[in-house]
PDB file of C-alpha atoms (C1' of nucleotides) in Angstrom:
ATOM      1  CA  UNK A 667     -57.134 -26.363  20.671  1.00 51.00           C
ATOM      2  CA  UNK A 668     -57.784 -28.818  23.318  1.00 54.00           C
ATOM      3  CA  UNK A 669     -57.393 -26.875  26.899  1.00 50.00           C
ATOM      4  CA  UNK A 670     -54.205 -28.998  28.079  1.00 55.00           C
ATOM      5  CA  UNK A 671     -52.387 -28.105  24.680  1.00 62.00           C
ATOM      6  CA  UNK A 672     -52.131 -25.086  26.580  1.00 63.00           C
ATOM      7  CA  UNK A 673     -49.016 -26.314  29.044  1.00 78.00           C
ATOM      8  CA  UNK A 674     -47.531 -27.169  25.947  1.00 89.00           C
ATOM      9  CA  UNK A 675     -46.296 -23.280  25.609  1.00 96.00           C
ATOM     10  CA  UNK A 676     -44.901 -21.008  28.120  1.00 96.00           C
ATOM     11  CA  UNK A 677     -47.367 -18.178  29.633  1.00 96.00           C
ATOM     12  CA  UNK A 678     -46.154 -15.431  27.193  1.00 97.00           C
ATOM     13  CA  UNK A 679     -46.698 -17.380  24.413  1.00 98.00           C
ATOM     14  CA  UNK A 680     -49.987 -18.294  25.413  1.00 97.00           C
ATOM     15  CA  UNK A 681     -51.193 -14.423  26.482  1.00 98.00           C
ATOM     16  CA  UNK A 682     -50.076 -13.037  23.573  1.00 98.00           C
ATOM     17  CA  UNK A 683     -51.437 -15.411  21.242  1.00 98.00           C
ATOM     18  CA  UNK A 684     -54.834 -15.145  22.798  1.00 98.00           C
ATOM     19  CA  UNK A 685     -54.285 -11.092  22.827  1.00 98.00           C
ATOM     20  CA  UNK A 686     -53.777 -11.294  18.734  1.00 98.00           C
ATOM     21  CA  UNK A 687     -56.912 -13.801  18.895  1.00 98.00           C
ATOM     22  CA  UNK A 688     -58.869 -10.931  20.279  1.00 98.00           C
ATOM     23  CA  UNK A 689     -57.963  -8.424  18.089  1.00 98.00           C
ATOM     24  CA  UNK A 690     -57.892 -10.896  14.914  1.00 98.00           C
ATOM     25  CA  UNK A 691     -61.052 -10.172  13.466  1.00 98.00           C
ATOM     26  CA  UNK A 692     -61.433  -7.036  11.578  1.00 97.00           C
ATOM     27  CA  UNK A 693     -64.949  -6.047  13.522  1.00 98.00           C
ATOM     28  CA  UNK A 694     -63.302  -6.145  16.649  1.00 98.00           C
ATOM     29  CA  UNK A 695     -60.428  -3.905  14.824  1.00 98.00           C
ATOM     30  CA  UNK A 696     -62.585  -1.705  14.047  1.00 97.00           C
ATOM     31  CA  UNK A 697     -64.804  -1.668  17.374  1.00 97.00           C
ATOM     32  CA  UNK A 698     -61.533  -0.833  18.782  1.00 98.00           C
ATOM     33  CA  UNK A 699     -61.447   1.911  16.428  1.00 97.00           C
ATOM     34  CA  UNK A 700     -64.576   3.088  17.103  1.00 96.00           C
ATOM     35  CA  UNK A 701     -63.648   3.589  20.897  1.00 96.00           C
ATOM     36  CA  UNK A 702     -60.377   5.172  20.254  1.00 96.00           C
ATOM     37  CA  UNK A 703     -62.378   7.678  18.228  1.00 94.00           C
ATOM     38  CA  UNK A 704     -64.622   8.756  20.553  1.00 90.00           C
ATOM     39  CA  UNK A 705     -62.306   9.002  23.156  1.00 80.00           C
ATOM     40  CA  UNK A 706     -64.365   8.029  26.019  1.00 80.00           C
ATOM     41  CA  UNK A 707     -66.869   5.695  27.061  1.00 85.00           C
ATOM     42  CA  UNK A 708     -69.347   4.656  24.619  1.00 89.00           C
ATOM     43  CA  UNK A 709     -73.150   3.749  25.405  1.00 86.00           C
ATOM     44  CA  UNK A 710     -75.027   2.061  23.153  1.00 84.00           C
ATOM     45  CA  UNK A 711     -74.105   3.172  19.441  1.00 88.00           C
ATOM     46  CA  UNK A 712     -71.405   0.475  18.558  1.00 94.00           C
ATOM     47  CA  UNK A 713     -74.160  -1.818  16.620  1.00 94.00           C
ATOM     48  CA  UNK A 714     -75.165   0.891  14.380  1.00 93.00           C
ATOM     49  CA  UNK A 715     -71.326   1.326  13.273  1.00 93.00           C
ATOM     50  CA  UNK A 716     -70.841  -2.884  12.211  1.00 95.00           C
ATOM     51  CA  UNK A 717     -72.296  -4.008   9.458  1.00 94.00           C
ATOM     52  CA  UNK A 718     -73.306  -7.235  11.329  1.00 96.00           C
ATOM     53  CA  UNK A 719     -76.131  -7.881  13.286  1.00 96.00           C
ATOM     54  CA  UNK A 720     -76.874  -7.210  16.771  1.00 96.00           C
ATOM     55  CA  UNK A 721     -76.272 -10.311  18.340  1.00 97.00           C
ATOM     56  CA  UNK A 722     -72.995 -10.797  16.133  1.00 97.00           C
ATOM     57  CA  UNK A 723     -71.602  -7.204  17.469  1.00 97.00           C
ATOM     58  CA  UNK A 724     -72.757  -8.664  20.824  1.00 97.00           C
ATOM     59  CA  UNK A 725     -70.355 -12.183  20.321  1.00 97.00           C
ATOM     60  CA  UNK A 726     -67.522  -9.633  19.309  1.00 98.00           C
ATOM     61  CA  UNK A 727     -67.684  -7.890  22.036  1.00 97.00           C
ATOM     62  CA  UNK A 728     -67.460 -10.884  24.888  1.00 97.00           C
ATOM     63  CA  UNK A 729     -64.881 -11.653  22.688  1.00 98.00           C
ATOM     64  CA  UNK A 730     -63.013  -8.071  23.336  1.00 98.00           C
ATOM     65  CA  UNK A 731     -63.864  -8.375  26.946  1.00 97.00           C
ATOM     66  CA  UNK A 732     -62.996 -12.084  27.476  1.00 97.00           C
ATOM     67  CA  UNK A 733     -59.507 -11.114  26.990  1.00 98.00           C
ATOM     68  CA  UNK A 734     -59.615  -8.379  29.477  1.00 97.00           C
ATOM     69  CA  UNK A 735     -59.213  -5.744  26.653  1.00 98.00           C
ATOM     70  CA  UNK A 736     -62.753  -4.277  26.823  1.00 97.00           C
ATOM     71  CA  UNK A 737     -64.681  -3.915  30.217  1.00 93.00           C
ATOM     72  CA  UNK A 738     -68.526  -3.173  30.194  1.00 87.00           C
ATOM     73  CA  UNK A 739     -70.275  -1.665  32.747  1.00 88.00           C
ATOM     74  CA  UNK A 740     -74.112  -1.102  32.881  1.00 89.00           C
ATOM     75  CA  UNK A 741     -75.898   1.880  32.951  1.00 86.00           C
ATOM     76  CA  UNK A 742     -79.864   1.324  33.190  1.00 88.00           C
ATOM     77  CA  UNK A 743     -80.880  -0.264  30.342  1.00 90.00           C
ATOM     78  CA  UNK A 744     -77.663   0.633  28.030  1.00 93.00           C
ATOM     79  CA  UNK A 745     -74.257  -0.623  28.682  1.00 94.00           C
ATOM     80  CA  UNK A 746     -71.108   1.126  28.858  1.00 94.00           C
ATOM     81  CA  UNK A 747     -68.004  -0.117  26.728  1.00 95.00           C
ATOM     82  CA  UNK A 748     -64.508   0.959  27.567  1.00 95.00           C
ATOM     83  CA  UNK A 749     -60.957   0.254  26.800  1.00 97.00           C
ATOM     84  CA  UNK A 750     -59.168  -1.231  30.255  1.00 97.00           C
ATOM     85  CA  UNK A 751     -56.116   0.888  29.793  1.00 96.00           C
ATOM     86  CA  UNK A 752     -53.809  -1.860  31.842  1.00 97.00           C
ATOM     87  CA  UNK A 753     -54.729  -4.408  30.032  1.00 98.00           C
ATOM     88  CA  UNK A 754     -54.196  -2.033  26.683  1.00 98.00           C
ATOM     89  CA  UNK A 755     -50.893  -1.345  27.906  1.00 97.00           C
ATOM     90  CA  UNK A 756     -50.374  -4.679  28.612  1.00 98.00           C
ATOM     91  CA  UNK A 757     -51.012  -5.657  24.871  1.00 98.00           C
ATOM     92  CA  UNK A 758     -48.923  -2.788  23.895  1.00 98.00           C
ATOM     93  CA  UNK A 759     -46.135  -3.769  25.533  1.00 98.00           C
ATOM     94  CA  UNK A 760     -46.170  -7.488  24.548  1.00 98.00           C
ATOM     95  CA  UNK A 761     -46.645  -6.914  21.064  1.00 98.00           C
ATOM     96  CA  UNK A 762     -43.494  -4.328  21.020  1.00 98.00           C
ATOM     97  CA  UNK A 763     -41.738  -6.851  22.957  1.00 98.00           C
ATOM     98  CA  UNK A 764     -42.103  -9.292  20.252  1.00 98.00           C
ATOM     99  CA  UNK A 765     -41.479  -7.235  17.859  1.00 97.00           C
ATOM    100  CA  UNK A 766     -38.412  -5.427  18.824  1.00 97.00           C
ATOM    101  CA  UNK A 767     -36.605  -8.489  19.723  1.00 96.00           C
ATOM    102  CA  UNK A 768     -36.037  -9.025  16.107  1.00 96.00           C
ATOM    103  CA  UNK A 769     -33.288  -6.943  14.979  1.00 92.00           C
ATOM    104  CA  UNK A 770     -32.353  -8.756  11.776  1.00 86.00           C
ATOM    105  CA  UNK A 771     -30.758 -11.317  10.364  1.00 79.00           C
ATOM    106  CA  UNK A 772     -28.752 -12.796   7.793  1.00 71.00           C
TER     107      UNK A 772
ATOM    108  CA  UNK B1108     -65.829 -15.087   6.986  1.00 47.00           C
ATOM    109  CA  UNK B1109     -66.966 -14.613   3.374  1.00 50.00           C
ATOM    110  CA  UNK B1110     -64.646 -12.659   1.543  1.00 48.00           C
ATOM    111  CA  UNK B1111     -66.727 -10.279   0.569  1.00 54.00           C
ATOM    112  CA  UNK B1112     -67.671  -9.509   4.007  1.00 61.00           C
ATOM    113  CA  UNK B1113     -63.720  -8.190   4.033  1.00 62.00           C
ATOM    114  CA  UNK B1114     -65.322  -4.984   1.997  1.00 78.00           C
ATOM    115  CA  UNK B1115     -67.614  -4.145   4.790  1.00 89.00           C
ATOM    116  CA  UNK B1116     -63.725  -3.022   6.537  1.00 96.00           C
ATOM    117  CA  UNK B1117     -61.090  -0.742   5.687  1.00 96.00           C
ATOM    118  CA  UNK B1118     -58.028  -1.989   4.634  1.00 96.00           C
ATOM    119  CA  UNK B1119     -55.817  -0.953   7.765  1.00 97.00           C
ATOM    120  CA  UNK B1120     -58.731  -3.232   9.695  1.00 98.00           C
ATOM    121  CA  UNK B1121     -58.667  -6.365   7.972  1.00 97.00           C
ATOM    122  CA  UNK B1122     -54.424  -5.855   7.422  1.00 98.00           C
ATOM    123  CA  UNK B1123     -54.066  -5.699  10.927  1.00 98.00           C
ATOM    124  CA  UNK B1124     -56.318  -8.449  11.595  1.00 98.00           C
ATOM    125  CA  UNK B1125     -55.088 -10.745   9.427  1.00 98.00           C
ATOM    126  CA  UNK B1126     -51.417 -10.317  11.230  1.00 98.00           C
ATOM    127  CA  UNK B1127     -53.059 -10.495  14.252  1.00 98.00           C
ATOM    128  CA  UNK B1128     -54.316 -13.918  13.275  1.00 98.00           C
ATOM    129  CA  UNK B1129     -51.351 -15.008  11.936  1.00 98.00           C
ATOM    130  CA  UNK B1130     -49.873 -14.628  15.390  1.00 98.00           C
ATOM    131  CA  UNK B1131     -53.124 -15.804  17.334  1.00 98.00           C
ATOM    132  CA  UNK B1132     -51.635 -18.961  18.291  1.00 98.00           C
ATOM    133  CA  UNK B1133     -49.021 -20.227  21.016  1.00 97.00           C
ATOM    134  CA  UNK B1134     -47.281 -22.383  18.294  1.00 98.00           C
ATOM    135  CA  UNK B1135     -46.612 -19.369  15.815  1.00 98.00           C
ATOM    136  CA  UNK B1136     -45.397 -17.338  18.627  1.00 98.00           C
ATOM    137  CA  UNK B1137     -42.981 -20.201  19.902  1.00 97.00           C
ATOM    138  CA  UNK B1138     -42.428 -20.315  16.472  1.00 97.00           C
ATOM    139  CA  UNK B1139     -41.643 -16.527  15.821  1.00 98.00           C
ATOM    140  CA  UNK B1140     -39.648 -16.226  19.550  1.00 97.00           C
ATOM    141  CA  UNK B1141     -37.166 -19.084  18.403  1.00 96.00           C
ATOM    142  CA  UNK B1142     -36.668 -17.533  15.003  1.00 96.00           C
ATOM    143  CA  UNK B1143     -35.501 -14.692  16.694  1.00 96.00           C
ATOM    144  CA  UNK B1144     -33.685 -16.313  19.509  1.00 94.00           C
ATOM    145  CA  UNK B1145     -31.560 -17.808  16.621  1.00 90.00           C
ATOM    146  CA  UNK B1146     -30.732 -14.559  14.905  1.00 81.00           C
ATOM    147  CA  UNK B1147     -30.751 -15.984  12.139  1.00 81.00           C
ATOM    148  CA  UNK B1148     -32.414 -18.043   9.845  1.00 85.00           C
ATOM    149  CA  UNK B1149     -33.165 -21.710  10.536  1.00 89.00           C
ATOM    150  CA  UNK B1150     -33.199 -24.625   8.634  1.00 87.00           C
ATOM    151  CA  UNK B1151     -34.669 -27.494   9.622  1.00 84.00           C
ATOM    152  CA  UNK B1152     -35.582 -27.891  13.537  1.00 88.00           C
ATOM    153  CA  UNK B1153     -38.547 -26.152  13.715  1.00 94.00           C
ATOM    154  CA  UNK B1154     -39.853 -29.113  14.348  1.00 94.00           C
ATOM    155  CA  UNK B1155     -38.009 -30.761  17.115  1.00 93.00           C
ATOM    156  CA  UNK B1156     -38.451 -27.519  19.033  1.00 92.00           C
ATOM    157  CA  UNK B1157     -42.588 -27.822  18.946  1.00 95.00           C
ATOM    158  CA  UNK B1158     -44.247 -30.422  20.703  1.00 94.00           C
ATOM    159  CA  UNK B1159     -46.666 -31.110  17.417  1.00 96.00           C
ATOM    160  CA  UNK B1160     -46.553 -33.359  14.300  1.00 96.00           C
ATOM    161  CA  UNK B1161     -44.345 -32.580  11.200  1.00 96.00           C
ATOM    162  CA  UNK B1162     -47.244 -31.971   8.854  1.00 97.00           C
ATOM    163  CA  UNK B1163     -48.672 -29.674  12.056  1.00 97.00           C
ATOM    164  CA  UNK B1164     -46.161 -27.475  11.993  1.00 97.00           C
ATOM    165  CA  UNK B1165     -45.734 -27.413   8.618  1.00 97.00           C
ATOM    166  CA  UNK B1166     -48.894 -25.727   8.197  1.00 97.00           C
ATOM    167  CA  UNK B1167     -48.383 -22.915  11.212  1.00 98.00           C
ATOM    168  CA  UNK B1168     -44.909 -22.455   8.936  1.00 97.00           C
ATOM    169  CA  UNK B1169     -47.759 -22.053   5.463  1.00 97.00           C
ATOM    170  CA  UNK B1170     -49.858 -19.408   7.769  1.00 98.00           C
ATOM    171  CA  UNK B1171     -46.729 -17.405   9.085  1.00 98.00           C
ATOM    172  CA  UNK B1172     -46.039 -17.460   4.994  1.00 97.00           C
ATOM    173  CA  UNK B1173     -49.038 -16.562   3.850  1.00 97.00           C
ATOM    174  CA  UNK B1174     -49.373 -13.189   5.511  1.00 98.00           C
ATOM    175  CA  UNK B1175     -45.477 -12.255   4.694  1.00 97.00           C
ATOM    176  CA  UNK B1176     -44.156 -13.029   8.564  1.00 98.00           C
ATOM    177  CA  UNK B1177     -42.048 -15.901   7.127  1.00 97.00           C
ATOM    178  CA  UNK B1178     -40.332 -16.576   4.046  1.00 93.00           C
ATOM    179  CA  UNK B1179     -39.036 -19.636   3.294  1.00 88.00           C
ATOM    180  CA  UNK B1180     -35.890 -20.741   0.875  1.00 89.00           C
ATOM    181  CA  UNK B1181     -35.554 -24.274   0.139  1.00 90.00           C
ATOM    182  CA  UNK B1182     -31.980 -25.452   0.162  1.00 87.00           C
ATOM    183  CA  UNK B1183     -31.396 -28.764  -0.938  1.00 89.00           C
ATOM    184  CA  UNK B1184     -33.651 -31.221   0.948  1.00 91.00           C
ATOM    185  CA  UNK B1185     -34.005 -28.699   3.646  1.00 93.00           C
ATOM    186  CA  UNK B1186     -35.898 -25.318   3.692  1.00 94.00           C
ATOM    187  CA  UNK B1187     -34.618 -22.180   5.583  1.00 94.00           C
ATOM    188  CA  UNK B1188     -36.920 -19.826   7.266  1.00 95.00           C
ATOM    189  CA  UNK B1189     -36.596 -16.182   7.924  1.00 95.00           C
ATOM    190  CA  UNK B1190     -38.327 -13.505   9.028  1.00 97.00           C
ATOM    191  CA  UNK B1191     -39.216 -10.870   6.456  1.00 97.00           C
ATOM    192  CA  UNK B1192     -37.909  -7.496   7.897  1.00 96.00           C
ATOM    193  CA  UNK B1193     -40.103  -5.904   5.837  1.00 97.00           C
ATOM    194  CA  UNK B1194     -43.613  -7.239   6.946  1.00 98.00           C
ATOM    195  CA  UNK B1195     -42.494  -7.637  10.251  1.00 98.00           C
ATOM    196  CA  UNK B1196     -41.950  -3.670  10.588  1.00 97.00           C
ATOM    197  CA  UNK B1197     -45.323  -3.743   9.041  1.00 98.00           C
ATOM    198  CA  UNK B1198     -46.445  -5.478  11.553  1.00 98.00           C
ATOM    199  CA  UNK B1199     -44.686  -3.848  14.240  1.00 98.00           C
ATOM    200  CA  UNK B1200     -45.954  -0.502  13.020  1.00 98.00           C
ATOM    201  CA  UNK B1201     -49.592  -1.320  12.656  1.00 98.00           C
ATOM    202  CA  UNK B1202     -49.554  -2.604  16.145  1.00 98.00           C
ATOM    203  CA  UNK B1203     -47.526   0.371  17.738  1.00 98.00           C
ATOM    204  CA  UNK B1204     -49.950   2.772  15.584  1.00 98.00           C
ATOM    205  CA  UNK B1205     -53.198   0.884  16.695  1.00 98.00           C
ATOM    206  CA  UNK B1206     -51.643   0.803  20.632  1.00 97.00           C
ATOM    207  CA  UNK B1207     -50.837   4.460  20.586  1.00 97.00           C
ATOM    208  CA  UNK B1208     -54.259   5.932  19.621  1.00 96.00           C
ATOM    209  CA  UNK B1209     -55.461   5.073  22.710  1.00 96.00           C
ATOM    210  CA  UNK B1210     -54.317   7.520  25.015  1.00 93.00           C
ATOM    211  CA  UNK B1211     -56.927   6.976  27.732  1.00 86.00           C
ATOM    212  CA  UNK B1212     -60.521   7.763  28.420  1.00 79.00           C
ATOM    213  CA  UNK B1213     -62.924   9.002  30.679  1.00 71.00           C
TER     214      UNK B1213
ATOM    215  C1'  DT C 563     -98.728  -1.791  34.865  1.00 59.62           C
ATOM    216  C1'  DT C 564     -97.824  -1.896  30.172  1.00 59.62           C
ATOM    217  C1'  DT C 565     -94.894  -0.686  26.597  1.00 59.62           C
ATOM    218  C1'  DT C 566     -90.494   0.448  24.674  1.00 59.62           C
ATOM    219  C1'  DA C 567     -85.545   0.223  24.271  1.00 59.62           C
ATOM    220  C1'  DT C 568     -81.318  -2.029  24.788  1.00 59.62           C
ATOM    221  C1'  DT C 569     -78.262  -5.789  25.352  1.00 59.62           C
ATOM    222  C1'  DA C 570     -77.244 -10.703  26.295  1.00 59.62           C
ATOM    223  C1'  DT C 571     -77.947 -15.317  25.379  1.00 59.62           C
ATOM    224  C1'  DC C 572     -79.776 -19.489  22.983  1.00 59.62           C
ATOM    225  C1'  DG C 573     -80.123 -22.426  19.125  1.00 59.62           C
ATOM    226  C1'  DT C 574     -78.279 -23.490  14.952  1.00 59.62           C
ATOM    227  C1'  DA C 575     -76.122 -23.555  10.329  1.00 59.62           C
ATOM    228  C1'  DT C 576     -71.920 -22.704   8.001  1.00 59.62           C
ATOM    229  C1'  DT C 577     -67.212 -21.987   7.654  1.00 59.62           C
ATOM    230  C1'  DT C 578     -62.617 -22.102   9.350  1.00 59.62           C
ATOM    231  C1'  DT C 579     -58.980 -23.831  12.156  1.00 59.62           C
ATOM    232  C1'  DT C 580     -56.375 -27.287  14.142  1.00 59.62           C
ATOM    233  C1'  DA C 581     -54.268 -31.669  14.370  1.00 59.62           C
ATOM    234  C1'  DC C 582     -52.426 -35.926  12.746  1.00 59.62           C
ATOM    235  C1'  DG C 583     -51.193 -39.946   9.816  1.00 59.62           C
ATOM    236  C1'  DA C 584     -50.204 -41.177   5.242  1.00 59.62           C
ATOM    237  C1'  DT C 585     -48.120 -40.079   1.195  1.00 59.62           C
ATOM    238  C1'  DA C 586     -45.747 -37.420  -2.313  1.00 59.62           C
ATOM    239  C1'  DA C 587     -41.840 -34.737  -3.851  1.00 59.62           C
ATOM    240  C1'  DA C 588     -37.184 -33.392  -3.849  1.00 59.62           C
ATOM    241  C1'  DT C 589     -32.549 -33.882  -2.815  1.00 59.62           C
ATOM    242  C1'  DA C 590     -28.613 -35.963  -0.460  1.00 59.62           C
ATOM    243  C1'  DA C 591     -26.080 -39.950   0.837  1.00 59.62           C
ATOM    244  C1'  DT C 592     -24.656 -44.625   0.112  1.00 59.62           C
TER     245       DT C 592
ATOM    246  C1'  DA D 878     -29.618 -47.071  -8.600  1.00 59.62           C
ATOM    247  C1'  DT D 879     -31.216 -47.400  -4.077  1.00 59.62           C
ATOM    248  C1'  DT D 880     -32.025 -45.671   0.303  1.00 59.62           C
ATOM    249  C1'  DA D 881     -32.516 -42.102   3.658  1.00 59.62           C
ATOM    250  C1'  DT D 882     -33.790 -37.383   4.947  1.00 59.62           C
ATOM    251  C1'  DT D 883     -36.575 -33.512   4.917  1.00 59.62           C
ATOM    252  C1'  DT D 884     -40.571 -30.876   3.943  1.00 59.62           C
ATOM    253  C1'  DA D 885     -45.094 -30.164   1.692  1.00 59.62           C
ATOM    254  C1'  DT D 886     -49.503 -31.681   0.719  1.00 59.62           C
ATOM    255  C1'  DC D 887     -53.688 -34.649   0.980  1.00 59.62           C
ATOM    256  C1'  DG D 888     -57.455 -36.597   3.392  1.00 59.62           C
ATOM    257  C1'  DT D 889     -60.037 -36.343   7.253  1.00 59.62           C
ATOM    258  C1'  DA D 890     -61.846 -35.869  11.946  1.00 59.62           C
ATOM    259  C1'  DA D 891     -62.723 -32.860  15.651  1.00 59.62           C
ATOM    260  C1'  DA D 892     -63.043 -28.423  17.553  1.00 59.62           C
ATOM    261  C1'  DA D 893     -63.695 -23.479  17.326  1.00 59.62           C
ATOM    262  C1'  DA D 894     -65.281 -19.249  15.190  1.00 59.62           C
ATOM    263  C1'  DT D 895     -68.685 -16.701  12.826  1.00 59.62           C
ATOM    264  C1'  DA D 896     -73.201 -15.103  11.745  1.00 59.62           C
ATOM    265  C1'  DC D 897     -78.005 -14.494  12.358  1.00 59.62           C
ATOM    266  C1'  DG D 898     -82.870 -14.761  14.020  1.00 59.62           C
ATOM    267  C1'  DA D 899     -85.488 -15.555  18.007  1.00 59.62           C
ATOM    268  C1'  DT D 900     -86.002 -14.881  22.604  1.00 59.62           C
ATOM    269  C1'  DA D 901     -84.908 -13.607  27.358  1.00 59.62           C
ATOM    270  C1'  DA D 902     -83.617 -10.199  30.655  1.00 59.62           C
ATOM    271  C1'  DT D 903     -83.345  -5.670  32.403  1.00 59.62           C
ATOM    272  C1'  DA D 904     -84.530  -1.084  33.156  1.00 59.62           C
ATOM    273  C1'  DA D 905     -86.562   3.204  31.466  1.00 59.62           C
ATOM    274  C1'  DA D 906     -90.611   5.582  29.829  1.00 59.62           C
ATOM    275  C1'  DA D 907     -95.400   6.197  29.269  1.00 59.62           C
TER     276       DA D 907
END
DNA sequence: TTTTATTATCGTATTTTTACGATAAATAAT
DNA sequence: ATTATTTATCGTAAAAATACGATAATAAAA
């Protein structure tokens, strides 16, 4: 979608649409997993979980940080990937806000 | 992505990913928040409320539908749409579950 | 300094998504 | 019966996502 489609819907729509993009791919799922899991930090070891290549695991993770979700930080040669826990709560607390503003119908 | 690549995932990844995707765009969320802001279900002006082509929107209704967000009931030369309580607390739960694990790192 | 290890980026092919106009299909209204 | 209304689908063009190998970049290790 073209950059200026982007006016076309208000901010929340917009953040939380590109929130589910980030999450919409069921490497980055389970990358997300994977860092849940280990409860911390994780150096190095995410390729070796993904049945993808390298670079691909690389892709998927700009992805995860584009967003905001995932920050890297670099330590020597390795980098570190962690879970920014505003921006996780800010997720969290879109996605329930969308969700629990449905109560039924009909 | 190939579908057999989906193998290479668990199920709870590529379910959650697949809603995720199905909500990865401003129009389905516009789509979704005016659904709800109706409380009920809608037939017909779906439409007038996006700023995209019939046929456009027509096919953000087929993706809502094809993951179980939406169900539509044609009624005479109109078709309603509802939300499905049932996926959407699907939804609602993966999400919550997949926000909750994280309780914070390092 | 040279080699090794790790991650990012480039180039590229393939697939998928997005968007729209045109048209079909179905029903209601006249 | 004809016309109008509404929605789905088709065809298609353009853009974006996905995947991978090759290569660059960086820092550690030898």
């Amino acid at each position: 979608m073209a950059v200026a489609k982007k006016n076309l819907f208000t901010e929340e729509e917009n953040r939380i649409a590109d929130l589910a993009k980030a999450i919409a791919h069921p490497a980055r799922v389970s990358i997300l997993l994977y860092l849940i899991k280990k409860n911390s930090c994780v150096c190095g070891d995410i390729v070796d979980e993904l049945p993808l290549s390298q670079s691909t695991v690389s892709q998927h993770l700009k992805e995860l940080k584009r967003v905001g979700i995932l920050q890297g930080e670099i330590e020597g040669t390795k980098t570190c990937y962690c879970i920014n826990p505003e921006v996780w709560m800010e997720m969290g607390g879109l996605f329930k806000g969308l969700t629990e503003k449905f109560t039924g119908c009909c």
